[in-house]
Coordinates of C-alpha atoms and ligand atoms in Angstrom, one line a residue:
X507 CA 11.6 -20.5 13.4
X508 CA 10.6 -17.4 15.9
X509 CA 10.5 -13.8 14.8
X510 CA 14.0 -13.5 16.1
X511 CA 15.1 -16.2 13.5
X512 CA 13.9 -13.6 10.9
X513 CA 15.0 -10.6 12.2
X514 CA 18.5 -9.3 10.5
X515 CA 20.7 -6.7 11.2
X516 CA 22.4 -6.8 8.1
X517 CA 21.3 -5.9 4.0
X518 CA 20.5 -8.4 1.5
X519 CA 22.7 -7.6 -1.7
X520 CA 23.4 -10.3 -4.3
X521 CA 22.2 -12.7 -2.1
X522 CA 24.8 -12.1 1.0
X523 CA 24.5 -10.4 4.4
X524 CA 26.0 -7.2 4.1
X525 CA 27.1 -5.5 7.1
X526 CA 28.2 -2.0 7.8
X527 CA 30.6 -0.1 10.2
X528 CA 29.1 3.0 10.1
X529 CA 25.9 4.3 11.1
X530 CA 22.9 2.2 11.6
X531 CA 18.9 2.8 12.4
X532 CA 18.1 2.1 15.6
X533 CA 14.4 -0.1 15.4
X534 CA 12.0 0.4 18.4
X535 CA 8.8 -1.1 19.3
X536 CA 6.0 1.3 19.5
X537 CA 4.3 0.0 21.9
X538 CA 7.1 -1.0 24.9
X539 CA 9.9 1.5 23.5
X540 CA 12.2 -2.0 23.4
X541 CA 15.0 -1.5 21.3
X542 CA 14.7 -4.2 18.7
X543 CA 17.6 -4.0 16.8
X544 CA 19.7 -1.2 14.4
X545 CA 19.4 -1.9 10.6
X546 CA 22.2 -0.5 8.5
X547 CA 22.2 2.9 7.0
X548 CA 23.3 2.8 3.3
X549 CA 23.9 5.2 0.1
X550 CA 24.7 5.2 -2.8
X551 CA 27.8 3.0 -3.1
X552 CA 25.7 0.0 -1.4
X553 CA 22.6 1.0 -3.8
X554 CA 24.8 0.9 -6.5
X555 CA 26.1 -2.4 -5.5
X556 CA 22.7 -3.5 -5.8
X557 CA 21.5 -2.2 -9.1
X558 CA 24.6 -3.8 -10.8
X559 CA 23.7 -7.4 -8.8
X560 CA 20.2 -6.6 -10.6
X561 CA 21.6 -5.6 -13.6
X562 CA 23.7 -8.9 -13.5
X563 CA 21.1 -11.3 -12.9
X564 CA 18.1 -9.7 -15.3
X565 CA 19.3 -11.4 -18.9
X566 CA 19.3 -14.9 -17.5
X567 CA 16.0 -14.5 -15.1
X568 CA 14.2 -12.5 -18.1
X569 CA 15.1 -15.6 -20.5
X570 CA 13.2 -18.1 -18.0
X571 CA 9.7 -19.2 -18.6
X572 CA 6.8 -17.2 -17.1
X573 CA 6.3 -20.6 -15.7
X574 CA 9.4 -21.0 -13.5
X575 CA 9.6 -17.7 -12.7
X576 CA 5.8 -17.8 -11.6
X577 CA 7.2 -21.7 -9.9
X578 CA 9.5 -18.9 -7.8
X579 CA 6.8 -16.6 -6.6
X580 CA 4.6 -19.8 -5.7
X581 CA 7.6 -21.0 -3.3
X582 CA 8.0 -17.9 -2.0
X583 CA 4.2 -17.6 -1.4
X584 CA 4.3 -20.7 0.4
X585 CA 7.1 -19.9 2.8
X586 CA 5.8 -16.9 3.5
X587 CA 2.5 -18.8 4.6
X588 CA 5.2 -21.2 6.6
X589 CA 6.0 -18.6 8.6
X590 CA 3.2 -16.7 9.0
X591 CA 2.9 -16.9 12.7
X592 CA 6.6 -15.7 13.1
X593 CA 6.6 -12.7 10.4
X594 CA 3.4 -11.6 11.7
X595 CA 4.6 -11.7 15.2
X596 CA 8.3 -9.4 13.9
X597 CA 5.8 -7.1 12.2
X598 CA 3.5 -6.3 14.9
X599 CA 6.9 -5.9 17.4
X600 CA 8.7 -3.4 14.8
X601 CA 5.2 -1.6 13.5
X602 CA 3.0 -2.0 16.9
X603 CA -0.1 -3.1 15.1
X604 CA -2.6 -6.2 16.5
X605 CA -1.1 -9.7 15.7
X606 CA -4.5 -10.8 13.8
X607 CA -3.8 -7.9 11.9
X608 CA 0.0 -8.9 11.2
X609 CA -0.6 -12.4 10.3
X610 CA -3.6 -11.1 7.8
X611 CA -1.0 -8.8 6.4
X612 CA 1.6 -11.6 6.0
X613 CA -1.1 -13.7 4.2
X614 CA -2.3 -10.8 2.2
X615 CA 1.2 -10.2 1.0
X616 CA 1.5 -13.9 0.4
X617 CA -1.6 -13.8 -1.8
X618 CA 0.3 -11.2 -4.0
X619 CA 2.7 -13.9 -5.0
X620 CA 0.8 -16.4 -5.7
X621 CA -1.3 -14.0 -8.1
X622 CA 1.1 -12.9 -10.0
X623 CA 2.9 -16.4 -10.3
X624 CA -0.2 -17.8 -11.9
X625 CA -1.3 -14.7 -13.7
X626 CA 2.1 -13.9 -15.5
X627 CA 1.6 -17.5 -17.4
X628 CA -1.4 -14.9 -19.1
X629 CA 1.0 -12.3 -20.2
X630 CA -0.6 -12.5 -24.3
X631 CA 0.9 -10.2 -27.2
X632 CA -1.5 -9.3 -30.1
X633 CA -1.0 -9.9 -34.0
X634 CA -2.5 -6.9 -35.9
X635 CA -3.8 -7.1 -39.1
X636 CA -1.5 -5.4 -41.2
X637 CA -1.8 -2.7 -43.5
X638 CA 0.3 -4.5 -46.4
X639 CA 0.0 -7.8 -47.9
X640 CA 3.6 -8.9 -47.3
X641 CA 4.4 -7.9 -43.5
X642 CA 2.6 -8.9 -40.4
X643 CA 2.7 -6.4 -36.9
X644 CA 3.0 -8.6 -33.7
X645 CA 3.3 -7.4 -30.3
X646 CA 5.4 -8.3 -27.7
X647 CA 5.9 -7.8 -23.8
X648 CA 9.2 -7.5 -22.2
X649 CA 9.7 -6.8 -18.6
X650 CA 10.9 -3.3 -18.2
X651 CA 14.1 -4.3 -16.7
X652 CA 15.9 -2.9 -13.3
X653 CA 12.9 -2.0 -10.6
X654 CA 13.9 0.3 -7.5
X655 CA 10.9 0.0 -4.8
X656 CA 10.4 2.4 -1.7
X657 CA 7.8 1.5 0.4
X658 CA 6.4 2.1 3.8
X659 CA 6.1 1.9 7.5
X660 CA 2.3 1.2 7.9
X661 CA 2.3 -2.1 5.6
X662 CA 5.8 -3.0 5.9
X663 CA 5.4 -6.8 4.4
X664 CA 2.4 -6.2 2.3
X665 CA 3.7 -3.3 0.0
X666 CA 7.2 -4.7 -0.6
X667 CA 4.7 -8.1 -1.9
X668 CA 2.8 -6.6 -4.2
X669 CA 5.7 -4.9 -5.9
X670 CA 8.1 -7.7 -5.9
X671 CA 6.1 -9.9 -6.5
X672 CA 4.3 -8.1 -9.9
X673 CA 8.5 -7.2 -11.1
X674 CA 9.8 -10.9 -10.2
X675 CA 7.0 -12.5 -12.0
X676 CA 7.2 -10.3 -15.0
X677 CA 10.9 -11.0 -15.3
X678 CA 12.3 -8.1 -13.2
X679 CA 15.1 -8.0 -10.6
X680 CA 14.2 -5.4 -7.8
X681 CA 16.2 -3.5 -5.5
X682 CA 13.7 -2.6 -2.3
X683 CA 14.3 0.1 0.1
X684 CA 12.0 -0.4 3.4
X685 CA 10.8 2.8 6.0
X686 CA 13.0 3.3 8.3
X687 CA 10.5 2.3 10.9
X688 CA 10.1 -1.2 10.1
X689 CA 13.4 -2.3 8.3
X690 CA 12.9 -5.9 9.4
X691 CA 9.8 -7.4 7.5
X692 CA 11.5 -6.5 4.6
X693 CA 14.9 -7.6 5.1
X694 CA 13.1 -11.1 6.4
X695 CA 12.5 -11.4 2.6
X696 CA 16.2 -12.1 2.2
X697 CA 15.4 -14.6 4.6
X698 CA 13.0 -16.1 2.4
X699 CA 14.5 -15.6 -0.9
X700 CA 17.1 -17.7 0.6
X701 CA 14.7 -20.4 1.5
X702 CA 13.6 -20.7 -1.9
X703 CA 16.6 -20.6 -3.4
X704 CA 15.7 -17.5 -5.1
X705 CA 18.6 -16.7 -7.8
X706 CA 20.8 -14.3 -6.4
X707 CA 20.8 -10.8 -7.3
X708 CA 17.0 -11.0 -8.0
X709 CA 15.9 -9.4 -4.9
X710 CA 17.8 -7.2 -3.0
X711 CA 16.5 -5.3 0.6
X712 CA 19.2 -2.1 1.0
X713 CA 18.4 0.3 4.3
X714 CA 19.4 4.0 4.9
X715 CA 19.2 7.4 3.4
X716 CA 15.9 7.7 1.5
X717 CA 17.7 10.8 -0.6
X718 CA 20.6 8.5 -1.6
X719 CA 18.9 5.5 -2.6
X720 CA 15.9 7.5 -4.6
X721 CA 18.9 9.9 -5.6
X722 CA 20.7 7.0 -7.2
X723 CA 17.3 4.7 -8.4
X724 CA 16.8 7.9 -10.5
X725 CA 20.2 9.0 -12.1
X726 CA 21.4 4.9 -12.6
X727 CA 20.8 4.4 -16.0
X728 CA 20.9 0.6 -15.3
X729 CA 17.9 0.8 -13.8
X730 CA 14.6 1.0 -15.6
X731 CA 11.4 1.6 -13.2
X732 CA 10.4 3.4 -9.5
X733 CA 7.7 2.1 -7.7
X734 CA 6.2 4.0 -4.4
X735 CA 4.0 4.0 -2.2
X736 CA 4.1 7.0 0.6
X737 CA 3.0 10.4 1.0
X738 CA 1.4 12.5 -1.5
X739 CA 4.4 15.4 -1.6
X740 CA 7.4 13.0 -1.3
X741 CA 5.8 11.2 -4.5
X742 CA 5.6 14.6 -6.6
X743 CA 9.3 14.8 -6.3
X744 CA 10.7 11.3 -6.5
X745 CA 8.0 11.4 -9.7
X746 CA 9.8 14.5 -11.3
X747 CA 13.3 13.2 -10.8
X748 CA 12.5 9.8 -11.8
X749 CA 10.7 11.3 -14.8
X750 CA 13.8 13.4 -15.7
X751 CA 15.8 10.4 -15.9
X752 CA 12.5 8.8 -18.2
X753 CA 12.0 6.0 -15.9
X754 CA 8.8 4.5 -15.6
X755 CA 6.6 5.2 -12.5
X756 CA 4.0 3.9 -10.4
X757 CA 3.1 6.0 -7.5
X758 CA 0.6 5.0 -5.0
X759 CA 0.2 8.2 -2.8
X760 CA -2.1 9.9 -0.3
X761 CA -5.7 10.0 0.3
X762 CA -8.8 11.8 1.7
X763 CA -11.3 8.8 1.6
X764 CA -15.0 9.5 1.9
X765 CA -16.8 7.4 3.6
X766 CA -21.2 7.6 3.0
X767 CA -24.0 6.9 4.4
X768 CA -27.4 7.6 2.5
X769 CA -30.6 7.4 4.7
X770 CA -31.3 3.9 2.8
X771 CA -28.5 2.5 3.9
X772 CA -28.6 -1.1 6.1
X773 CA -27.1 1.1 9.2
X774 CA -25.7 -1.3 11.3
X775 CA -23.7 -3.0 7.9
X776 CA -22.4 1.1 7.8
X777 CA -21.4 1.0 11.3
X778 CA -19.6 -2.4 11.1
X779 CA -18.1 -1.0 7.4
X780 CA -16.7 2.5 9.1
X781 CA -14.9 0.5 11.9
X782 CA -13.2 -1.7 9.3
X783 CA -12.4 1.0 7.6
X784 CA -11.6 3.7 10.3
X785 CA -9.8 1.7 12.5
X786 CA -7.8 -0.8 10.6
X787 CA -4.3 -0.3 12.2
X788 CA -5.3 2.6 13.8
X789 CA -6.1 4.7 11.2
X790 CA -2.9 5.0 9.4
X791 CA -3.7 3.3 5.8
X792 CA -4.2 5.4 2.5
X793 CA -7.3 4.0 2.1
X794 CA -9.1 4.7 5.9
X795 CA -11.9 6.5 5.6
X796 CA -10.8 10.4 6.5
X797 CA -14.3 12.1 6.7
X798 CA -17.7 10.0 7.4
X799 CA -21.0 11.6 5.5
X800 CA -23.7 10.7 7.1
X801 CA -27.3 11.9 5.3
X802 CA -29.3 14.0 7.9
X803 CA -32.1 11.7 8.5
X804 CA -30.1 8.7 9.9
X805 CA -26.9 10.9 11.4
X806 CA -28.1 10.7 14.6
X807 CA -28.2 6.9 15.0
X808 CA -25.3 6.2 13.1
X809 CA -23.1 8.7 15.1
X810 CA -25.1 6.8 18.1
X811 CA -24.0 3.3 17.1
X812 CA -20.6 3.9 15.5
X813 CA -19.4 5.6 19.1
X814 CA -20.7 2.5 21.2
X815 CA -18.8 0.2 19.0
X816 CA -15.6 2.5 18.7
X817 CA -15.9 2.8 22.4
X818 CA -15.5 -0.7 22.7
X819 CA -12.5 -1.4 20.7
X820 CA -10.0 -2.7 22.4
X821 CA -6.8 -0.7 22.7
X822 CA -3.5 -2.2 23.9
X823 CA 0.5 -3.9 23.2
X824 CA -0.9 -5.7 19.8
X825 CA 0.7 -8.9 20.7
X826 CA -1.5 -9.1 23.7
X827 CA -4.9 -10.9 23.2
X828 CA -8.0 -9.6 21.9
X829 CA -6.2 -6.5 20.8
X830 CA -7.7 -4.7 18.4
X831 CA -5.8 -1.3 18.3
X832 CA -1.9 -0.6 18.1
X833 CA 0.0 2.2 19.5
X834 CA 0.5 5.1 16.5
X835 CA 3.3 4.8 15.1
X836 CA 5.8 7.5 16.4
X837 CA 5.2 10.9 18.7
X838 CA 5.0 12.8 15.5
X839 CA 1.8 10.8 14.2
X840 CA -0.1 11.4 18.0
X841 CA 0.7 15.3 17.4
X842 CA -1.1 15.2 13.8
X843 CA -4.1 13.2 15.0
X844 CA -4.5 15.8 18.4
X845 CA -3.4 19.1 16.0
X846 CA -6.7 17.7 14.2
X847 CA -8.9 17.1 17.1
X848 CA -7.8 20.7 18.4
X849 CA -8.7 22.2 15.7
X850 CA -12.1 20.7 14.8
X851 CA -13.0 20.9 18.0
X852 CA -12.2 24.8 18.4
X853 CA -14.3 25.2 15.4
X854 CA -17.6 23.6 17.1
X855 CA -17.1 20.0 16.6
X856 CA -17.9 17.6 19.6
X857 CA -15.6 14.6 21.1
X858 CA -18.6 11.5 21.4
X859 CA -15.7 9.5 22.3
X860 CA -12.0 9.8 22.4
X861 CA -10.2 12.8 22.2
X862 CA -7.0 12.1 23.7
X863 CA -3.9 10.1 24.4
X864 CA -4.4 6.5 25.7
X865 CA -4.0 6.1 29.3
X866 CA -1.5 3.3 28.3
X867 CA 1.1 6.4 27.5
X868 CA 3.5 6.2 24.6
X869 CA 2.2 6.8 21.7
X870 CA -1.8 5.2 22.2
X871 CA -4.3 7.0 21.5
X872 CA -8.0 6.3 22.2
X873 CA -10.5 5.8 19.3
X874 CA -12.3 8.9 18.6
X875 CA -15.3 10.0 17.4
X876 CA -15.8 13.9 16.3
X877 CA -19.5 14.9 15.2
X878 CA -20.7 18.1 13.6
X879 CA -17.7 18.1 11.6
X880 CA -17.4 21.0 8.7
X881 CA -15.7 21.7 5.4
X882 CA -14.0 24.5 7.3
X883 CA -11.6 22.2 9.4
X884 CA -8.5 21.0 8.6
X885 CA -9.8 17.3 9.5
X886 CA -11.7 17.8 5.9
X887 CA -8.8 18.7 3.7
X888 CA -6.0 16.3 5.5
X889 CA -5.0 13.2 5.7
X890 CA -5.2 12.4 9.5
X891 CA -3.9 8.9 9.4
X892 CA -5.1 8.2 12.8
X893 CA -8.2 6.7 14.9
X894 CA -10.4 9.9 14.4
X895 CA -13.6 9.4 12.6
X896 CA -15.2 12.9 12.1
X897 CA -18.8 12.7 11.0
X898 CA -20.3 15.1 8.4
X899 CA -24.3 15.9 8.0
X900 CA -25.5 16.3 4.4
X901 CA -28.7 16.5 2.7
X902 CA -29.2 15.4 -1.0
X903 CA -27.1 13.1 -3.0
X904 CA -25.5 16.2 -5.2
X905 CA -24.3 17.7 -2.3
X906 CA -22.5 14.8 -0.9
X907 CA -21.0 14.2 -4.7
X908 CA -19.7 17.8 -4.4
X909 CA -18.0 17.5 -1.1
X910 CA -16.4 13.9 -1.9
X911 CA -14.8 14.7 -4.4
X912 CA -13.9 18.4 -3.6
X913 CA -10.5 17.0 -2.7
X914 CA -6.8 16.9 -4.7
X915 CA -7.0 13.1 -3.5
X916 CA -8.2 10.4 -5.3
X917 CA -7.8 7.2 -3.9
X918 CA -10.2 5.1 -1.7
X919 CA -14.0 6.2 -1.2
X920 CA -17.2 4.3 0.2
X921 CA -20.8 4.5 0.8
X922 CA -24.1 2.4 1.7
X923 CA -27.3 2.4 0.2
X924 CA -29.8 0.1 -0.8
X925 CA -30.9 1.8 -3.6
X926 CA -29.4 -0.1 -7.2
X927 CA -29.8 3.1 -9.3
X928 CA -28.2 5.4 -6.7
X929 CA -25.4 2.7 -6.2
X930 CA -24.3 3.3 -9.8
X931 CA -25.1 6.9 -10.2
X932 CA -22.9 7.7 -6.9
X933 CA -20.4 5.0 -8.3
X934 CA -19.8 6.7 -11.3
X935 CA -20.0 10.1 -10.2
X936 CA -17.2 9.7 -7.9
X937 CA -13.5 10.8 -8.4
X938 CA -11.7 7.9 -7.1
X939 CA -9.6 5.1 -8.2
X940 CA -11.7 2.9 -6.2
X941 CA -15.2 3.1 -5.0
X942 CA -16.2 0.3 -2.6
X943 CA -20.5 0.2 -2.5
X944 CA -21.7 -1.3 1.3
X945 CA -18.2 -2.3 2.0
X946 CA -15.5 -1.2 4.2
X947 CA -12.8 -2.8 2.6
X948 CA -11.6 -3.1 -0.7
X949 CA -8.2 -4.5 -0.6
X950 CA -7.2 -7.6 -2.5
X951 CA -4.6 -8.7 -4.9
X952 CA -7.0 -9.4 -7.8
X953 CA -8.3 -6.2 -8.3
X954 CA -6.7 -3.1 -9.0
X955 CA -5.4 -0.5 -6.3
X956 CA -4.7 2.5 -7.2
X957 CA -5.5 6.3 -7.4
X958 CA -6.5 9.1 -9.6
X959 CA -5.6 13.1 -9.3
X960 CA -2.9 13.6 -6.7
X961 CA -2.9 10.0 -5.6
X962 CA -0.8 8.8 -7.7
X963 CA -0.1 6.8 -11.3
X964 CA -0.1 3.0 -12.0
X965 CA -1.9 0.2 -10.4
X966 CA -1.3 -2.5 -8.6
X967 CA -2.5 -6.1 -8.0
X968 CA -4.8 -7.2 -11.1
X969 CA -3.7 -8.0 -14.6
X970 CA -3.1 -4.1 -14.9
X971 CA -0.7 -4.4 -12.5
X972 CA 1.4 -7.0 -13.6
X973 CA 1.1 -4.9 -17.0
X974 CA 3.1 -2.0 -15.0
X975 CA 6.2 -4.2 -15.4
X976 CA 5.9 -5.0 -19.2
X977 CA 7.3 -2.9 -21.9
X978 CA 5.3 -2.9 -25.2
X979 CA 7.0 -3.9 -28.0
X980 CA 5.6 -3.4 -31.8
X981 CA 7.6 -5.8 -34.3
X982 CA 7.3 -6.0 -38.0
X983 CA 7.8 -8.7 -40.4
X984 CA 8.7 -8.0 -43.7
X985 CA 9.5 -9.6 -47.1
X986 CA 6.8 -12.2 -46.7
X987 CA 5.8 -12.1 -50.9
Ligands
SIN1434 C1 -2.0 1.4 2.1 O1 -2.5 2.0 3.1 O2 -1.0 1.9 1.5 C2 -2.4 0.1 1.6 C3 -3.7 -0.4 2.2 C4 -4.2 -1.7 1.6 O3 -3.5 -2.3 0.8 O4 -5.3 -2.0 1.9

């Protein structure tokens, strides 16, 4: 099968194609402008639809063994590494990033399932010793029922994995609803629930008005749970209307990463670490690195080395070879990433390399590298979620605490240094979900993702987040004397 064979122009609802007559999203490719295709734009009736499919199919999928349902996620982990070439190759056409990238991401969403399929088989209750001599206290999981999912552009196959795959192994039908951006990875996982012979109902993909499918995930009482990943503000208000309804949440949301090097730091292991980090899809994940510290007796060098090695990154159509940076993902992302260049640079920062659009047009840009960066400029506060790596100077290891986390964000944050006690000092002293010591990625379905402060609620990946999908449930036996 090619990524043609995957790419439809229709919904997934209760396990059918469903077409509409009315408007539809036109899909473009970000790096040639080709129009790929239009995806249908839904509401509420067609969400509805969904939940009640959902609703429909959750008593007899809940009642299965953790071991056939895990069976499921195994099957679909498998087709999903079938087709790995040809989902990785629709992804990079409909998002724009490199195909190594694309493929990585379509195995790294693959690894989700088969995570959960095996962890779910560890989903243990407790007995509690009990306060009276004739009752026992056990406790139970139960899947939480229902799950509405909204995820988006810049991970369009991963994100949808790692909450589908949590909900479907923990007993939960889901209803996802895609970017508008990149509709097609996630509608290819009809294509793969029907490979697998997934029951229907169990996984739905519905495109179209973000208001009127979060509107209706939030008042349908049929369905139990929101999970999101996108912006920071968008989050704080799906958050309080879910919350009004009392539906649970998880919200993984916007970040400010700090990325930091201490003078004892292996420097080139730093360098390689901030490219990872920096320039992974161009700079639009939540967990990038937003603003590089860099101690004052090494700055120099490391600003030295990181602009060589950004300046040879190669930039181009991310289905072409060797590629190893995407076009942004629309004009609106280019005007952020410049509105932050302008800016810093009008303050007193200097352009080492970069600056400015790619001579390839559209929506490139070249891989930048600002130094002399303060907390004054906007680059320090926001998110840029582009390929601008703006270096800070500091001095002592307090300092550097005190600017990382002087931030709403709490998400992603990194440093280097050699130095054992300092690793766990700075480790714990940081206000972050995560905290990744002489790494630049962090990323896997074992471990937990997730944020603190303003980036969000919930984890994902990890036991804890399978556990985001369970209900508690306290139970007492009585009459036993
Ligand atoms: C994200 O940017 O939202 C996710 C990145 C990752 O999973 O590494």
């Amino acid at each position: 099968m090619n990524s043609d064979s995957f790419l439809k122009e229709r919904c997934f609802i209760d396990g059918a194609w469903v077409a509409n007559a009315g408007e539809t999203i036109k899909v473009t490719n970000p790096a040639s402008g080709e129009v790929l295709g239009a995806a249908p734009k839904f509401g509420r009736a067609e969400t509805r639809r969904a939940i009640d499919a959902a609703y429909e199919a959750f008593p007899d999928w809940r009642a299965r063994s953790a071991e056939e349902r895990g069976g499921f996620c195994m099957k679909i982990h498998d087709a999903l590494m079938d087709h790995q070439a040809a989902l990785g190759e629709l992804l990079t056409r409909e998002m724009g990033k490199p195909l190594a990238e694309a493929k990585g991401e379509v195995a790294y969403a693959a690894a989700f399932f088969k995570w959960f399929a095996e962890e779910v088989r560890r989903v243990y209750g407790d007995v509690i010793p009990s306060p009276w001599a004739d009752k026992r206290i056990i406790v139970t999981k139960e899947p939480v029922g229902v799950v509405g999912s909204i995820t988006p552009w810049n991970f369009p196959t991963a994100m949808i994995a790692r909450k589908a795959a949590a909900a479907l192994a923990a007993g939960c039908p889901i209803i996802c609803k895609p970017a508008s951006q990149t509709p097609f990875s996630a509608l290819a996982y009809g294509v793969i629930a029907e490979m697998v012979d997934l029951p229907k109902g169990l996984l739905n993909v519905i495109t179209g008005s973000a208001s009127e499918i979060a509107g209706e995930f939030c008042e349908n009482p049929k369905l139990r749970k929101i999970t999101f990943t996108g912006s920071t503000p968008v989050g704080k208000g799906l958050a309080s209307n879910a919350l009004k309804y009392m539906k649970r949440i998880s919200m993984e949301l916007g970040g400010n990463a700090p990325f930091i090097v201490f003078d004892d730091a292996d420097l080139d292991r730093a360098v390689d670490g901030a490219i990872a980090s920096k320039y992974r899809n161009s700079g639009q994940t939540c967990v990038c690195a937003n603003r590089v510290y860099v101690q004052s007796g090494v700055y120099d060098a490391f600003a030295e080395k990181l602009t060589a090695k950004a300046r040879d990154l190669k930039v181009g159509d991310g289905l072409e070879n060797g590629v190893e940076q995407g076009p942004l993902i629309d004009a609106a992302a280019v005007a952020k990433v410049e509105e932050h260049i302008a800016d810093a640079t009008a303050k007193g920062a200097r352009v080492l390399t970069g600056g400015k659009p790619h001579a390839l047009g559209g929506t490139f840009f070249e891989p930048t590298v600002l130094r002399d960066v303060n907390a004054d400029m906007l680059i320090a506060s926001d998110e840029t979620f582009g390929p601008v790596a703006p270096l800070f100077k500091f001095d002592t290891e307090e300092e550097v605490i005190a600017l990382a986390n002087d931030t709403e964000f709490g998400l992603a944050s990194y440093f280097y240094t050699n130095d054992l006690g300092r690793a766990w000092r700075v480790m714990e002293a940081l206000e972050y979900g995560m905290v990744a010591v002489n790494e630049g990625i962090l990323s896997t379905p074992v471990a937990p993702f997730g944020g603190v402060k303003e980036s969000g609620q919930g984890r994902e990946g990890s036991r804890y987040g399978l556990e985001d999908y369970l209900n508690v449930k306290f139970g007492l036996i009585g009459g036993l004397r």
